[in-house]
CSV table of C-alpha atoms in Angstrom, one decimal:
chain,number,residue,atom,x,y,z
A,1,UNK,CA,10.2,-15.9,31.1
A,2,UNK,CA,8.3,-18.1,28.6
A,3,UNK,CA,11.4,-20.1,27.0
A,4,UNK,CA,9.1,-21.2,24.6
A,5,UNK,CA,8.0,-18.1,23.2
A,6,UNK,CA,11.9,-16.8,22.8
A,7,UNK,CA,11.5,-18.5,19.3
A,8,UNK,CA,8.4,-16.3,18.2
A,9,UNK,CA,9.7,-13.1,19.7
A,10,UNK,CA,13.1,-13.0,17.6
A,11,UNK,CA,11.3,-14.0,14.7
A,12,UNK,CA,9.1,-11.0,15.1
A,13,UNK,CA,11.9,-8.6,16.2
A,14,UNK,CA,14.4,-9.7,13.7
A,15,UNK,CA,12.0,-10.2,10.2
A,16,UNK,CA,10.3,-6.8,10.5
A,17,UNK,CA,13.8,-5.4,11.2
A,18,UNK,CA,15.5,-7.0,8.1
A,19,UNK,CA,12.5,-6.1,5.8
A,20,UNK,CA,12.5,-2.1,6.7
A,21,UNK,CA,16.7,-2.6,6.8
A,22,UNK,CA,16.0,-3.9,3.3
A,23,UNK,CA,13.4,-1.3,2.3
A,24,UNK,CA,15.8,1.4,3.4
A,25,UNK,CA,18.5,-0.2,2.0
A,26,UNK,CA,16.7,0.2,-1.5
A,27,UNK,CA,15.8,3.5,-1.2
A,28,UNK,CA,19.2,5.5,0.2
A,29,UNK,CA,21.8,3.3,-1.6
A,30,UNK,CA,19.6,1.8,-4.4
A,31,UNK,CA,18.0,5.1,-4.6
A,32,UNK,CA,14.6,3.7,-5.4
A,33,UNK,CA,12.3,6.4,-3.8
A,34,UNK,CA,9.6,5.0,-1.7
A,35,UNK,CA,5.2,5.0,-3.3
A,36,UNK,CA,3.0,6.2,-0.7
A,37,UNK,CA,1.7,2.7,-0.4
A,38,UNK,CA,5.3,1.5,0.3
A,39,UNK,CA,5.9,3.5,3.4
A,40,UNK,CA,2.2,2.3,4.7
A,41,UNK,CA,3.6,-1.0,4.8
A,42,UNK,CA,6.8,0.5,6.5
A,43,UNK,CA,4.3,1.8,9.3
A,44,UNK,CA,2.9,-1.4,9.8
A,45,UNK,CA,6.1,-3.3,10.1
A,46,UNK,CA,7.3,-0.1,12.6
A,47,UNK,CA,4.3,-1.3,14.3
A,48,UNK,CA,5.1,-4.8,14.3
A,49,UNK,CA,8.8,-4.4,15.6
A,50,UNK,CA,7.6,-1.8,18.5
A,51,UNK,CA,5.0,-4.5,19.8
A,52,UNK,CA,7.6,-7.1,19.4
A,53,UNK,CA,10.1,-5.4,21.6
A,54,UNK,CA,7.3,-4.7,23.8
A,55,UNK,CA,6.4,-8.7,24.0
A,56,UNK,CA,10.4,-9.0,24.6
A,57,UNK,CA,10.6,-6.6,27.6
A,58,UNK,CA,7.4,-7.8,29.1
A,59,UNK,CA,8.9,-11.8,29.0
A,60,UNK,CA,7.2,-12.9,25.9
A,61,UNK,CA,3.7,-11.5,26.3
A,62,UNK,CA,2.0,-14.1,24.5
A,63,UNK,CA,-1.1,-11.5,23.7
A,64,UNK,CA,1.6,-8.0,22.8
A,65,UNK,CA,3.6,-11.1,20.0
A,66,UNK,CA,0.3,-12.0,18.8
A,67,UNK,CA,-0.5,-7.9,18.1
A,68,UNK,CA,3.2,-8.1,16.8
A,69,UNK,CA,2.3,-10.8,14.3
A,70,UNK,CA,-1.3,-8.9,13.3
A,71,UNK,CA,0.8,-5.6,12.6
A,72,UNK,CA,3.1,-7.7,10.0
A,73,UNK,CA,0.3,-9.2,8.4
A,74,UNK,CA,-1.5,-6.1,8.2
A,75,UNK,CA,1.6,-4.9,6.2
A,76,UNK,CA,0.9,-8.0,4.3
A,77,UNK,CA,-2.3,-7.1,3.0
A,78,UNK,CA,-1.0,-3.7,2.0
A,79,UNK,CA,1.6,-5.1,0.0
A,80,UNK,CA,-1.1,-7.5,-1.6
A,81,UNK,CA,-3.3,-4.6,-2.4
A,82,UNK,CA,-0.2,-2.7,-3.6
A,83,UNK,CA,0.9,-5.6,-5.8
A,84,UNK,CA,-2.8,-5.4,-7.7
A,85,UNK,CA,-2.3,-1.7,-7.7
A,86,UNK,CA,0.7,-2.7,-9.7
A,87,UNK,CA,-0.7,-5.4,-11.8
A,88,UNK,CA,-3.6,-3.5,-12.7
A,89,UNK,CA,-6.0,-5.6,-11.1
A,90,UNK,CA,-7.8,-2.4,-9.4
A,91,UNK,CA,-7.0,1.1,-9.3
A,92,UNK,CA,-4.7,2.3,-6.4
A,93,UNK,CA,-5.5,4.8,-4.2
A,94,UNK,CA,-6.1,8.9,-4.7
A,95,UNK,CA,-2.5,9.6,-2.8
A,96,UNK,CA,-0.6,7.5,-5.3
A,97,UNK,CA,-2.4,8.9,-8.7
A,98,UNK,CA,-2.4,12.4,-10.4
A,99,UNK,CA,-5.0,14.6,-9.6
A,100,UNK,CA,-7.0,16.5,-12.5
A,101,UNK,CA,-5.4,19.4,-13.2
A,102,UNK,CA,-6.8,22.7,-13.7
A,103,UNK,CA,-6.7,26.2,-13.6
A,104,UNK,CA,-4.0,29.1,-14.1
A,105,UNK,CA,0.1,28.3,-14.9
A,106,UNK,CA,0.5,28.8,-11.4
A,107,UNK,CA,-2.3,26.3,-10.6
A,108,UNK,CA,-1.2,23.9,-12.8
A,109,UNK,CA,2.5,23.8,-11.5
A,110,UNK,CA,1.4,23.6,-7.7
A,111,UNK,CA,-0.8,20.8,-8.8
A,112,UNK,CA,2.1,19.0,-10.5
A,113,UNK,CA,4.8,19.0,-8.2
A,114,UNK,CA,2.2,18.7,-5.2
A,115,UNK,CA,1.9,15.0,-6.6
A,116,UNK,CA,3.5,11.9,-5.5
A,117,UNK,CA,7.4,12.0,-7.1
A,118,UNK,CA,6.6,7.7,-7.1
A,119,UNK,CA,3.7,6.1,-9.0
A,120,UNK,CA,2.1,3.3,-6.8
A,121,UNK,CA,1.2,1.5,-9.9
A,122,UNK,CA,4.5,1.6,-11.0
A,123,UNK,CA,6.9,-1.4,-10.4
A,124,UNK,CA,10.1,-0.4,-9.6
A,125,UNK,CA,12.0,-3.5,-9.1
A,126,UNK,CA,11.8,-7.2,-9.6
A,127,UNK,CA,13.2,-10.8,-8.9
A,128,UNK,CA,12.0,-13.5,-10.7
A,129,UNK,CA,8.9,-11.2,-12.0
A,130,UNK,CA,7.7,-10.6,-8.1
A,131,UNK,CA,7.8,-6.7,-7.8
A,132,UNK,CA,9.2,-5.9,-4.2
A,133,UNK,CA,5.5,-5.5,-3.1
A,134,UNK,CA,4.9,-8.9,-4.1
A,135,UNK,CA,7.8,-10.2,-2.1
A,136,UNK,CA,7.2,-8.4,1.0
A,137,UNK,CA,3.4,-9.7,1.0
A,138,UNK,CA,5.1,-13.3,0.7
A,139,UNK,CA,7.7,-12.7,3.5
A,140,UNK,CA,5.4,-11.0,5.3
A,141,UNK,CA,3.1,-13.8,5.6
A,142,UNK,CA,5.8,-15.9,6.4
A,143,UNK,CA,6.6,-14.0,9.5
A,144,UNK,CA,3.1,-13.4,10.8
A,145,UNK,CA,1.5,-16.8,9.7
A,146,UNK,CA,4.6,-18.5,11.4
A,147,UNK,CA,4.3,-16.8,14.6
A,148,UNK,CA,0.6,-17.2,15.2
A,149,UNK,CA,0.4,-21.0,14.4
A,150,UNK,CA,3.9,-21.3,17.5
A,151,UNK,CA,1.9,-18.9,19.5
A,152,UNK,CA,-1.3,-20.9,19.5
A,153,UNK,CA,1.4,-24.1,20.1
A,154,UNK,CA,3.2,-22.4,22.6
């Protein structure tokens, strides 16, 4: 087992833990419902957290931590892109926006409640004016930044 490497794998098991623990926290006792763009970057810290146990069972695999640390800033750069979703500074994506609608009553209302219940452009929460997009880029980047640059030490 790579002692040095202990450091880098409970960074990446227990930071993508406490940001989805956080996430869900939000959503089932805050009851702020999840954007389509929200649960990507869940996905990618799932992704992040599998490898990382992964790179924990196979003794610190330096190559499965550095996948690990990829997956979380992955997740980073969906939350960036979110966060301009949210500021306006591009549009967002067709899954988080209202599709034209047209046709007959019936039409119309299968349209409507076939849409996203949560706007992606929307901001939800905030501390300190950083939407919780915003502040899971930063973390985010934290975490994946960190372990690379004590990988490539280690």
């Amino acid at each position: 087992m790579r002692s040095d490497r202990w450091p880098v794998t409970a960074l990446l098991l227990t930071g993508p833990a406490a940001l989805l623990g956080g996430a869900l926290a939000f959503q089932h006792v805050g009851g702020l419902a999840p954007c389509e763009m929200c649960l990507w970057q869940r996905w990618a810290l799932v992704a992040a957290l599998a490898l990382a146990l992964l790179g924990w069972v196979l003794r610190h695999a330096r190559a499965v931590l550095a996948l690990s640390a990829l997956a979380v800033l992955a997740g980073a750069a969906i939350a960036v892109f979110h966060v301009g979703v949210e500021q306006h500074w591009w549009p967002g994506i067709t899954a988080c926006a209202a599709a034209p609608v047209t046709g007959s009553a019936a039409d119309v209302m299968g349209q409507i409640m076939a849409q996203p219940l949560v706007r992606c452009d929307a901001i939800a929460w905030s501390l300190f004016g950083i939407s919780m997009a915003g502040w899971n880029a930063l973390i985010s980047i934290a975490i994946g930044g960190t372990a690379l640059w004590r990988l490539k030490r280690a």
